[in-house]
Coordinates of C-alpha atoms and ligand atoms in Angstrom, one line a residue:
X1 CA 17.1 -18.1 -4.1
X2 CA 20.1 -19.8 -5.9
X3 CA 23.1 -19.8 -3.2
X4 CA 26.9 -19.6 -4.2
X5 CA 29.9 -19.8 -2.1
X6 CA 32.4 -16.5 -1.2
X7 CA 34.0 -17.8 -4.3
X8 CA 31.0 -18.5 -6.7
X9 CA 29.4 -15.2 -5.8
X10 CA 32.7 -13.3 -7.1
X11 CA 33.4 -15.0 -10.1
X12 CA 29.2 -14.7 -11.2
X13 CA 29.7 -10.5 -10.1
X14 CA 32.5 -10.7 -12.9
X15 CA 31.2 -12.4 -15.4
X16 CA 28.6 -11.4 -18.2
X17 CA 25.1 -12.2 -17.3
X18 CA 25.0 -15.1 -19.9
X19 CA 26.8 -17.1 -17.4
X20 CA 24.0 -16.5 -15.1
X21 CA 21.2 -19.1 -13.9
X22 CA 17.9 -19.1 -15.4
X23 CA 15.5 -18.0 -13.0
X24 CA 12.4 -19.5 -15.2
X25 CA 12.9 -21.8 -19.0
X26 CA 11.6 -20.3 -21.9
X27 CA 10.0 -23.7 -22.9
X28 CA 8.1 -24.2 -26.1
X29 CA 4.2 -24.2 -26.0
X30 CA 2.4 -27.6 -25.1
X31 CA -0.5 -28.4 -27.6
X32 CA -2.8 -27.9 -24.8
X33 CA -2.8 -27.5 -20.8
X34 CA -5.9 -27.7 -18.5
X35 CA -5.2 -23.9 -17.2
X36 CA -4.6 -20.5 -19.5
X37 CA -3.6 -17.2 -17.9
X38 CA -3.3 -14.4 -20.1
X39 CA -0.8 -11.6 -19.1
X40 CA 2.5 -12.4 -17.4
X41 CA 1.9 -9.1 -14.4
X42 CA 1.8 -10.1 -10.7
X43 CA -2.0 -11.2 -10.6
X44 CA -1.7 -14.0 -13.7
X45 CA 1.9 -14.7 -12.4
X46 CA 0.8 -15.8 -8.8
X47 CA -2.4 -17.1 -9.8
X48 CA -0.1 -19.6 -11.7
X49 CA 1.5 -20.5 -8.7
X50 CA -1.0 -20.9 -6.1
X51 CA -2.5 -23.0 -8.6
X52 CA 0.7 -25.0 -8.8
X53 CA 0.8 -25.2 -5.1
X54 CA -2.2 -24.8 -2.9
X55 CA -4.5 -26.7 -5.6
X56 CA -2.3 -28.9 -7.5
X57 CA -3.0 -27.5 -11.1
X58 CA 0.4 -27.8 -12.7
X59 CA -0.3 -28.0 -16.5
X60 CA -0.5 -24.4 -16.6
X61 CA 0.4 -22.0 -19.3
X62 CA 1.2 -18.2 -18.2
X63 CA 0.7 -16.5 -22.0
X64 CA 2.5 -12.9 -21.8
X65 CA 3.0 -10.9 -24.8
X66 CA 5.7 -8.7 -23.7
X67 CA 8.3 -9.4 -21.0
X68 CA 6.9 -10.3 -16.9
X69 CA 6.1 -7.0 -15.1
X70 CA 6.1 -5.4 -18.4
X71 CA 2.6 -3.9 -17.5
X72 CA 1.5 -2.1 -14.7
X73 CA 2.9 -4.3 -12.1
X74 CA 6.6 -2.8 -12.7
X75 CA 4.8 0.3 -13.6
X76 CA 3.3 1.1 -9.9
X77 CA 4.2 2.7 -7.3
X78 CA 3.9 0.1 -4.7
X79 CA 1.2 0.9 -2.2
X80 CA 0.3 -1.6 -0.4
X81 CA -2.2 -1.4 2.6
X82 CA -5.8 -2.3 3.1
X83 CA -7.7 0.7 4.7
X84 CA -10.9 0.1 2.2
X85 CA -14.5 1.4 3.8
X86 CA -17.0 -1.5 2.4
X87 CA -16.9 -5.4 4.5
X88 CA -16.0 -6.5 0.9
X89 CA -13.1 -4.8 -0.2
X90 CA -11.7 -4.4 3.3
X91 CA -12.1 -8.3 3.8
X92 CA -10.1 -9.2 0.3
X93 CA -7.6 -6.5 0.5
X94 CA -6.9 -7.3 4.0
X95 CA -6.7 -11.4 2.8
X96 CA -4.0 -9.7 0.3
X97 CA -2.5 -7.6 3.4
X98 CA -1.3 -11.1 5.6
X99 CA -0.1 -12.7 2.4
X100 CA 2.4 -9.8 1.9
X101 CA 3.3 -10.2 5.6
X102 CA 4.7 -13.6 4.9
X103 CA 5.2 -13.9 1.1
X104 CA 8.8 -13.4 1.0
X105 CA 9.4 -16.5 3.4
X106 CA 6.3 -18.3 1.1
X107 CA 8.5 -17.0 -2.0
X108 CA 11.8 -17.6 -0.9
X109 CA 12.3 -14.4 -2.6
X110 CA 13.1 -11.1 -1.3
X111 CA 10.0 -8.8 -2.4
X112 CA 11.3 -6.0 0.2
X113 CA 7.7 -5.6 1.4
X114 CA 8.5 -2.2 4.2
X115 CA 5.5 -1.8 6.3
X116 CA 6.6 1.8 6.6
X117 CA 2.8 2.7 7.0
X118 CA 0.6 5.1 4.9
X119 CA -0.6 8.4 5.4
X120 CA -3.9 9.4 3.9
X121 CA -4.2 13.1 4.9
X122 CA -7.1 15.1 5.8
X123 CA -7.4 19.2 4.4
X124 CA -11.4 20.0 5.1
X125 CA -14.2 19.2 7.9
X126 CA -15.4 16.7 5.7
X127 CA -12.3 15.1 4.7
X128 CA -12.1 14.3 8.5
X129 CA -15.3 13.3 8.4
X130 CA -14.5 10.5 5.8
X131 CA -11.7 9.2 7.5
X132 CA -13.2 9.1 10.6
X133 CA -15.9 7.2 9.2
X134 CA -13.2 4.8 6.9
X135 CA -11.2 3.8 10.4
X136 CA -14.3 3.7 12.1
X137 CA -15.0 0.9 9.4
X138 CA -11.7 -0.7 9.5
X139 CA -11.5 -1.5 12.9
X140 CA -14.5 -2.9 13.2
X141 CA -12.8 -5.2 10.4
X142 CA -10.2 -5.9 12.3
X143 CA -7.8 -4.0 10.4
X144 CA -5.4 -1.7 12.2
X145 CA -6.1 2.1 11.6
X146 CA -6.1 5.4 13.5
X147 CA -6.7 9.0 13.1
X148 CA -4.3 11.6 13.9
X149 CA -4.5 15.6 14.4
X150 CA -2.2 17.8 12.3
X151 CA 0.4 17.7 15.6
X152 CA 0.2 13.8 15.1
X153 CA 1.1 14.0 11.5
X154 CA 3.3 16.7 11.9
X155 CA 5.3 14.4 14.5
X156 CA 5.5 11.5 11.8
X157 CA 6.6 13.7 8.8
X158 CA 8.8 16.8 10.4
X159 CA 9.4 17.6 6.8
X160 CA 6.1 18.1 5.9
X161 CA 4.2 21.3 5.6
X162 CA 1.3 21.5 8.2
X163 CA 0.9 25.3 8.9
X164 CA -2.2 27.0 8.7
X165 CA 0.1 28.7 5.5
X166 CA -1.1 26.4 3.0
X167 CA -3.5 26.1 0.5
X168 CA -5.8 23.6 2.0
X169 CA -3.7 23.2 5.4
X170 CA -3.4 19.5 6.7
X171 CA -6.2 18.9 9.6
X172 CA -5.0 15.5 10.1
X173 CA -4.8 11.6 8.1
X174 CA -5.8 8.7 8.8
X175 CA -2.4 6.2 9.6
X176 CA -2.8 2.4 8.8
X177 CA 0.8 1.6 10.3
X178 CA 0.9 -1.9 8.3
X179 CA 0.6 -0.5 5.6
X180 CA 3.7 0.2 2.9
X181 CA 5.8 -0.4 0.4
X182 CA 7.2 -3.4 -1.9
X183 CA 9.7 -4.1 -5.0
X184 CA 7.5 -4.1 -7.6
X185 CA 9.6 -6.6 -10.2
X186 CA 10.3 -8.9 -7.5
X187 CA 7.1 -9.6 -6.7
X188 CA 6.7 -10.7 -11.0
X189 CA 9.9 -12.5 -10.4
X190 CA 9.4 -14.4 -7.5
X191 CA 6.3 -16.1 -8.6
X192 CA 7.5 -16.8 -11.9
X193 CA 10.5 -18.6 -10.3
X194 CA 8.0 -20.3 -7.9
X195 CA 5.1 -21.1 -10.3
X196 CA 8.2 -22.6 -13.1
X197 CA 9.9 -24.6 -10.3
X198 CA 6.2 -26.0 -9.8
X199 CA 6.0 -26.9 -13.4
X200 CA 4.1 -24.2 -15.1
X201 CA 5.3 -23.1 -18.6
X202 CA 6.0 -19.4 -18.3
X203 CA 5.5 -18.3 -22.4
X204 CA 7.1 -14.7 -22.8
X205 CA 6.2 -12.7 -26.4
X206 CA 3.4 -14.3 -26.8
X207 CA 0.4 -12.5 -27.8
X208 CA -3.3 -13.6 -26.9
X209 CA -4.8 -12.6 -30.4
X210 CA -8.8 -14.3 -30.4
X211 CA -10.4 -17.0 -28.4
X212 CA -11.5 -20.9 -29.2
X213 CA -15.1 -20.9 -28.3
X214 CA -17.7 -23.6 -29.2
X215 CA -21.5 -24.3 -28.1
X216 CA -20.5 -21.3 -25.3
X217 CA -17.6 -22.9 -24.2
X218 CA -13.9 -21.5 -24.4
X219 CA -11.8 -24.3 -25.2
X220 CA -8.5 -22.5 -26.2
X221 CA -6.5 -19.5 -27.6
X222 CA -5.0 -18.6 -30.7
X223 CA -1.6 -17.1 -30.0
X224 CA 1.0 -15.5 -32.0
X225 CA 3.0 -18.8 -31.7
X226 CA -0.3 -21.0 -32.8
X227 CA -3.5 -22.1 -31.1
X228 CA -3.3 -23.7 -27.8
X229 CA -6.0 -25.5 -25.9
X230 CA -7.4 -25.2 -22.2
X231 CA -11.2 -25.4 -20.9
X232 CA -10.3 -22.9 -18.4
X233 CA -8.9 -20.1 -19.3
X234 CA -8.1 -17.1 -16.7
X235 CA -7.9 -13.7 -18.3
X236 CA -5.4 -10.7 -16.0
X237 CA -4.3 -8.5 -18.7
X238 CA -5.1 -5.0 -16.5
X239 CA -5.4 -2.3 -19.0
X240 CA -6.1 -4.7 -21.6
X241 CA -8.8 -6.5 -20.4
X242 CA -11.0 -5.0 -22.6
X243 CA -9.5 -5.6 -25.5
X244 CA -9.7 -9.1 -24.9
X245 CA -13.6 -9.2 -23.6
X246 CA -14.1 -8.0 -26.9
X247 CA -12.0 -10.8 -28.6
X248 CA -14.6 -13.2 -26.9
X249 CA -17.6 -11.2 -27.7
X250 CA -18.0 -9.4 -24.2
X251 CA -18.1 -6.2 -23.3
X252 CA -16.8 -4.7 -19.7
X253 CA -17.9 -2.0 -17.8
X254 CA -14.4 -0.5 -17.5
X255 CA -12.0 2.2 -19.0
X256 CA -8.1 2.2 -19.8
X257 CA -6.6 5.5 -18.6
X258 CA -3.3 6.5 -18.1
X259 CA -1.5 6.9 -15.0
X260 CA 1.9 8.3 -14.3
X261 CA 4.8 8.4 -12.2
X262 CA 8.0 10.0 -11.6
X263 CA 10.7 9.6 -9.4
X264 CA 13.3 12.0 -8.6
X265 CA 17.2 11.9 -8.1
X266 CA 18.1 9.7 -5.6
X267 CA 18.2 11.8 -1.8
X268 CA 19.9 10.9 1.4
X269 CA 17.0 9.3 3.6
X270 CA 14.3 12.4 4.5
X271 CA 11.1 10.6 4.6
X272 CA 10.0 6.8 6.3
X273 CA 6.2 6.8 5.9
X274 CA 4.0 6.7 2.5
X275 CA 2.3 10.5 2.2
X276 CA -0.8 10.5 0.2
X277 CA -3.4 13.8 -0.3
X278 CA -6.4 12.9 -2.3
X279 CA -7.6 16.8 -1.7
X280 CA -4.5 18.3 -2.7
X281 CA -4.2 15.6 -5.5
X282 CA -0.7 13.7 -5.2
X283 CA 1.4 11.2 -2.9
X284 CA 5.1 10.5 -2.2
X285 CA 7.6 8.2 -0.6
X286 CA 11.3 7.4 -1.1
X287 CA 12.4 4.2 -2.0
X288 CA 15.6 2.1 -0.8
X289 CA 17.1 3.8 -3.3
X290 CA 16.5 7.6 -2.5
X291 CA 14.6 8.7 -4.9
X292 CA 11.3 10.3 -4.5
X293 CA 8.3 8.5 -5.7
X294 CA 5.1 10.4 -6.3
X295 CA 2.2 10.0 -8.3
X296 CA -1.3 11.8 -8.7
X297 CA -4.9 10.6 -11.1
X298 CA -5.3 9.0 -14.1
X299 CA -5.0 11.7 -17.5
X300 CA -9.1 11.8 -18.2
X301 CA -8.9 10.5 -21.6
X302 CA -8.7 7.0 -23.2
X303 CA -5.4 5.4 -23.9
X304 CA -3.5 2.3 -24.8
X305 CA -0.4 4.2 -24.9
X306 CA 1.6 3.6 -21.5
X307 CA 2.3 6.9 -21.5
X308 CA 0.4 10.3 -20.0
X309 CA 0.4 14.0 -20.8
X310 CA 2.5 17.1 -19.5
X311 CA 0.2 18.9 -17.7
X312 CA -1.0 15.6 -15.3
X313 CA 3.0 16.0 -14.3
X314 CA 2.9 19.5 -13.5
X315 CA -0.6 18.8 -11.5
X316 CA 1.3 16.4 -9.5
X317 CA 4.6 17.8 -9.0
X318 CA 2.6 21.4 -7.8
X319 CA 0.4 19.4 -5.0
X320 CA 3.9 17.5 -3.7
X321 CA 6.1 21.1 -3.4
X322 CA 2.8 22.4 -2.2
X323 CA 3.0 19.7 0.6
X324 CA 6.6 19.5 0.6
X325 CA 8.1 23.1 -0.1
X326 CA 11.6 21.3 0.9
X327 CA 11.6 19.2 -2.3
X328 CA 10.9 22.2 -4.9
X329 CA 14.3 22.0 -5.8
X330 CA 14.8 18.5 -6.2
X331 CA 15.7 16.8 -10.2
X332 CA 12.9 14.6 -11.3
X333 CA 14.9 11.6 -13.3
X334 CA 12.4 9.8 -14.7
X335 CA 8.3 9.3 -16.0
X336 CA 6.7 6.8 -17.4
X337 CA 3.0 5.8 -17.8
X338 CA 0.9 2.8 -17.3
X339 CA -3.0 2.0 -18.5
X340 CA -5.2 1.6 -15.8
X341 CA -8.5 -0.3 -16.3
X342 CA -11.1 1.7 -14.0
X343 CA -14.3 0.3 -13.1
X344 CA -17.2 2.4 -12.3
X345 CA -17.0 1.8 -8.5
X346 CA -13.4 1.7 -8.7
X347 CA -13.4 -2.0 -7.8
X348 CA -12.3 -5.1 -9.8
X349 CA -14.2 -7.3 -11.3
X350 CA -12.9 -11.2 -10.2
X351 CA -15.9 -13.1 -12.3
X352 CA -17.2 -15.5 -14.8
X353 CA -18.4 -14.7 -18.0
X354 CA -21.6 -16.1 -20.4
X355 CA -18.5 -18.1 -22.3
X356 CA -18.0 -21.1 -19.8
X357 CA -14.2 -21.6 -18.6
X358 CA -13.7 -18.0 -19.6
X359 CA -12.7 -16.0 -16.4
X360 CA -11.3 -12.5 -15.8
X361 CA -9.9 -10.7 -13.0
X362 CA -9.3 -6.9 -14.1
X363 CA -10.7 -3.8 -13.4
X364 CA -8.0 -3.0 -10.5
X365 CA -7.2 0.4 -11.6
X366 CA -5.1 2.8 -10.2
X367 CA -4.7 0.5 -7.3
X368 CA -4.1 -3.5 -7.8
X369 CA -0.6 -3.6 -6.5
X370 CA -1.4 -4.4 -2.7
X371 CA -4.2 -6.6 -4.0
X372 CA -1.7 -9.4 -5.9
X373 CA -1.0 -11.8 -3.4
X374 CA -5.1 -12.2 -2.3
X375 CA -6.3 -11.7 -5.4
X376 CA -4.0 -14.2 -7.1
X377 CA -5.0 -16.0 -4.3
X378 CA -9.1 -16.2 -4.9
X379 CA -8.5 -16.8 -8.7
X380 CA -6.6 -19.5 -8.3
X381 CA -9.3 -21.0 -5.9
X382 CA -11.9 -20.0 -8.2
X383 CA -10.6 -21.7 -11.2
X384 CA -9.5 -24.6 -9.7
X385 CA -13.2 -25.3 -8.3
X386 CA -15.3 -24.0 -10.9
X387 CA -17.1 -21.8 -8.3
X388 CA -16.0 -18.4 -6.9
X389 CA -14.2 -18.1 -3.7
X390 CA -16.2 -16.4 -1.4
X391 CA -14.2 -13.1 -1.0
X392 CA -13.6 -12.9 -5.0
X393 CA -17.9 -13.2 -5.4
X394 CA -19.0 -9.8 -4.6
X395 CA -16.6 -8.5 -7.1
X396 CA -18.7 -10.2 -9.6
X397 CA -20.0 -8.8 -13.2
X398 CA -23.3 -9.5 -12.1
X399 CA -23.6 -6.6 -9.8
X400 CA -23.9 -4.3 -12.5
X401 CA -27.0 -6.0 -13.4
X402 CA -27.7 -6.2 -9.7
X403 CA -26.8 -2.5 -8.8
X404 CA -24.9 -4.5 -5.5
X405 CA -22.2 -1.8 -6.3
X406 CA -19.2 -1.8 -4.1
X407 CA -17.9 2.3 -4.1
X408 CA -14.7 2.4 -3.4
X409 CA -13.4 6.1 -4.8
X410 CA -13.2 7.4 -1.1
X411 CA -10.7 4.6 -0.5
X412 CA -8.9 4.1 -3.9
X413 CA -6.4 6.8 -3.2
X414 CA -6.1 8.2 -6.5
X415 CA -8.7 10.1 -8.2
X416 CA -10.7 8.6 -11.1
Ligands
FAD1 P1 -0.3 -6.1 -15.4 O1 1.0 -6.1 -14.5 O2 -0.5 -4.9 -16.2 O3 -0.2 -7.4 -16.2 C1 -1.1 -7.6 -17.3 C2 -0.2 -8.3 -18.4 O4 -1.1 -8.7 -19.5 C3 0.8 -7.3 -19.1 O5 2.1 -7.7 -18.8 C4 0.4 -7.3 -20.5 O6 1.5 -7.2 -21.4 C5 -0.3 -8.7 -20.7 N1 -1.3 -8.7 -21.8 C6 -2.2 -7.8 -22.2 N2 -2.8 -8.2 -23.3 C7 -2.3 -9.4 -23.6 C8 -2.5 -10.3 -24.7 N3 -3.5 -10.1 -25.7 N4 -1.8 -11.5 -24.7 C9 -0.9 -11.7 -23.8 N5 -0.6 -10.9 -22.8 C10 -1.3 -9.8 -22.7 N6 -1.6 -0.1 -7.3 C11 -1.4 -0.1 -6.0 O7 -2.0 -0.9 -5.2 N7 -0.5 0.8 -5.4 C12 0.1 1.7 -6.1 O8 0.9 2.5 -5.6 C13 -0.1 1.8 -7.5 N8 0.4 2.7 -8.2 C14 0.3 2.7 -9.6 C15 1.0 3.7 -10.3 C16 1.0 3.6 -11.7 C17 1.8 4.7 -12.5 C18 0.2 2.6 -12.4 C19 0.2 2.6 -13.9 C20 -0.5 1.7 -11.6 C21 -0.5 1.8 -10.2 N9 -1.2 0.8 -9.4 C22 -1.0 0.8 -8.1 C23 -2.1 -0.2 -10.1 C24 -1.4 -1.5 -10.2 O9 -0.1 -1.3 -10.9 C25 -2.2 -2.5 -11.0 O10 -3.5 -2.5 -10.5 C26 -1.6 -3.9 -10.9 O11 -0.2 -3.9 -11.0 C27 -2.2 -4.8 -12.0 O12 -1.5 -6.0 -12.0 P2 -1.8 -7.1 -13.1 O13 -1.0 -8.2 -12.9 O14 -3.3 -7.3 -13.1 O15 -1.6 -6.3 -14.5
PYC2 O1 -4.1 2.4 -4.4 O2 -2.9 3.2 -2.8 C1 -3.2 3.1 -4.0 C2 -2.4 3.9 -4.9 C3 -1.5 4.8 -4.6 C4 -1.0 5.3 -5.8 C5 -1.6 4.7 -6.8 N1 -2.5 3.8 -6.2

């Protein structure tokens, strides 16, 4: 991070951001680079880097057609833990889970990962079941998990309703104490300042509008700002993926949805631990800031809108009072939407395609946040060899030819 002395640091707080270091150049586009990512969110962002610096790939172009983080990355909420049921999810969300652990220091860049742990709570017999089952799983994977009784819960969140009162009254969670909480735009920004200082050309309003494809192989883009060449190109365009298989004459199994969020007024500190309720439908924690962050599902319909409909707000803001009776006074400040690519068994899809050089890695959902730093991770490995890494290959397209499905919806969180 750029250092000033006592009296560098007060004259930059006074001055008008112009006077302000670049974190990244805004550098015209190079005729042709031996790497393309399309979409400038976490995933295409640190795939850049790691390609820069564990592989060695620096002619790399990041092509983004809004502003970094502009998509779902600074959209999210900010889960981040790696409680998944299947070998194959748990193994690459758990590679994701140690990178967090140290990416800050990797970054030099505060990304103000909190492991502040996750509740996922329990409200029937076979709720409990599942959860049982799910920790079961995960520590048999090595990953850390355990599974608490409503008194257990109840001693973690005092706030929290867990009398036999409620609707469906909390009959415990599973904890994953890890688990937590990051800053969403810091995570863009830190590997856009790492990949740049690594040599990688960061293009900013730049819009991917067809492919360059010959004889089956993708040898470039065109681009708002002209055509530019690459035999490999890496497609992470979340919601948008689609859009883009289509551009190159491919169609995905996956759908764009809406999801929302809200956060409230800022709070004095009342809750330490991530709450989420997949029964009850909705989740909450409180940022550095105060404010209350909460979420639910994905509106049902199709959208490319980045924004969601009233009554998915009241759904969510009835299961958090109905949880939290304390908050049913509180402000909400803010809303927005994001578009969510689902996949049919609510996993991604890190593949190849029938174009050669043509990659994508999408299809993360309601729940690619925690994933970034692994799954940046395995792309980059997997374009810089030509071959898949080994924990990206299950994710592959071809198991929806090969009905090697990996069903994830008891683990993903939010409904979809
Ligand atoms: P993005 O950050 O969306 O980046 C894709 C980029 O591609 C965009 O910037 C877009 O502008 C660009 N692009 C698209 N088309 C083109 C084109 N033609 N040319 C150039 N650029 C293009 N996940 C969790 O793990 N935990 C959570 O708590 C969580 N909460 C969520 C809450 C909400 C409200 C939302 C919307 C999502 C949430 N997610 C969560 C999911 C998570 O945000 C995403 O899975 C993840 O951020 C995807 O990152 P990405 O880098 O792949 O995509
Ligand atoms: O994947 O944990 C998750 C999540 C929480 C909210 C949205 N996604």
């Amino acid at each position: 991070m750029q250092r000033y002395s006592g009296f560098g640091l007060v004259k930059h707080a006074l001055s008008h951001h112009e006077n302000w270091q670049r974190q990244w150049r805004n550098p015209t586009p190079k005729k042709a680079y031996d790497v393309i990512i399309i979409g400038g969110g976490g995933h295409g962002l640190g795939t850049a880097y790691y390609l820069a610096k564990e592989f060695g790939i620096r002619n790399v172009a990041v092509i983004e057609k809004g502003w970094l983080g502009g998509g779902n990355t600074a959209r999210n909420t900010t889960i981040v833990r790696s409680n998944y049921l299947w070998d194959e999810a748990a193994a690459l969300y758990e590679h994701s889970m140690k990178r967090w652990e140290g990416l800050s220091q990797d970054l030099n860049y505060n990304v103000m990962f909190s492991q502040r742990g996750v509740l996922n709570l329990g409200h029937t017999l076979q709720d409990m079941r599942d959860i049982q089952r799910r920790v079961n799983a995960n520590r048999l994977n090595g990953i850390d998990g355990e599974v608490l009784d409503a008194k257990g819960v109840q001693e973690l969140v005092p706030i929290m309703d867990c009398s036999k009162n409620a609707r469906y009254p909390v009959m415990g969670a599973s904890w994953q104490p890890r688990a937590g909480v990051a800053r969403h735009d810091a995570v863009a920004w830190g590997y856009a300042r790492g990949a740049d200082a690594l040599g990688v050309d960061i293009l900013q309003q730049t819009e991917v509008t067809g492919f360059k494809i010959r004889d089956g192989q993708v040898y470039g883009v065109h681009t708002t700002r002209g055509d530019i060449e690459a035999k490999t190109v890496g497609c992470v365009a979340a919601g948008n993926s689609g859009v883009l298989a289509k551009m190159a004459g491919l169609k995905l199994p996956l759908e764009s949805h809406p999801l929302q969020a809200l956060v409230s007024e800022p709070l004095k500190p009342v809750l330490d631990t991530v709450v989420m309720s997949n029964h009850v439908h909705g989740y909450i924690s409180q940022s550095d800031k105060g404010d209350l962050v909460i979420g639910a599902g994905i509106d049902g319909y199709n959208g490319y809108g980045q924004r969601g409909s009233y009554p998915t707000v009241e759904h969510t803001l009835q299961a958090v009072v109905e949880m939290f009776p304390i908050f049913s006074r509180v402000r909400m400040n803010r809303q927005w939407g994001g578009i969510v690519d689902t996949c049919p068994d609510a996993c991604p899809l890190i593949s190849k395609t029938k174009v050669k050089g043509l990659y994508f890695n999408c299809g993360w959902g309601t729940g690619g946040f925690k994933a970034t730093p692994g799954s940046a991770h395995v792309f980059a490995a997997s374009l810089a060899k030509g071959e898949m890494h080994p924990l990206a290959a299950p994710f592959s397209i071809d198991r929806f030819n090969t009905g090697a499905l990996i069903d994830e919806h008891g683990a993903a969180g939010v409904a979809h």
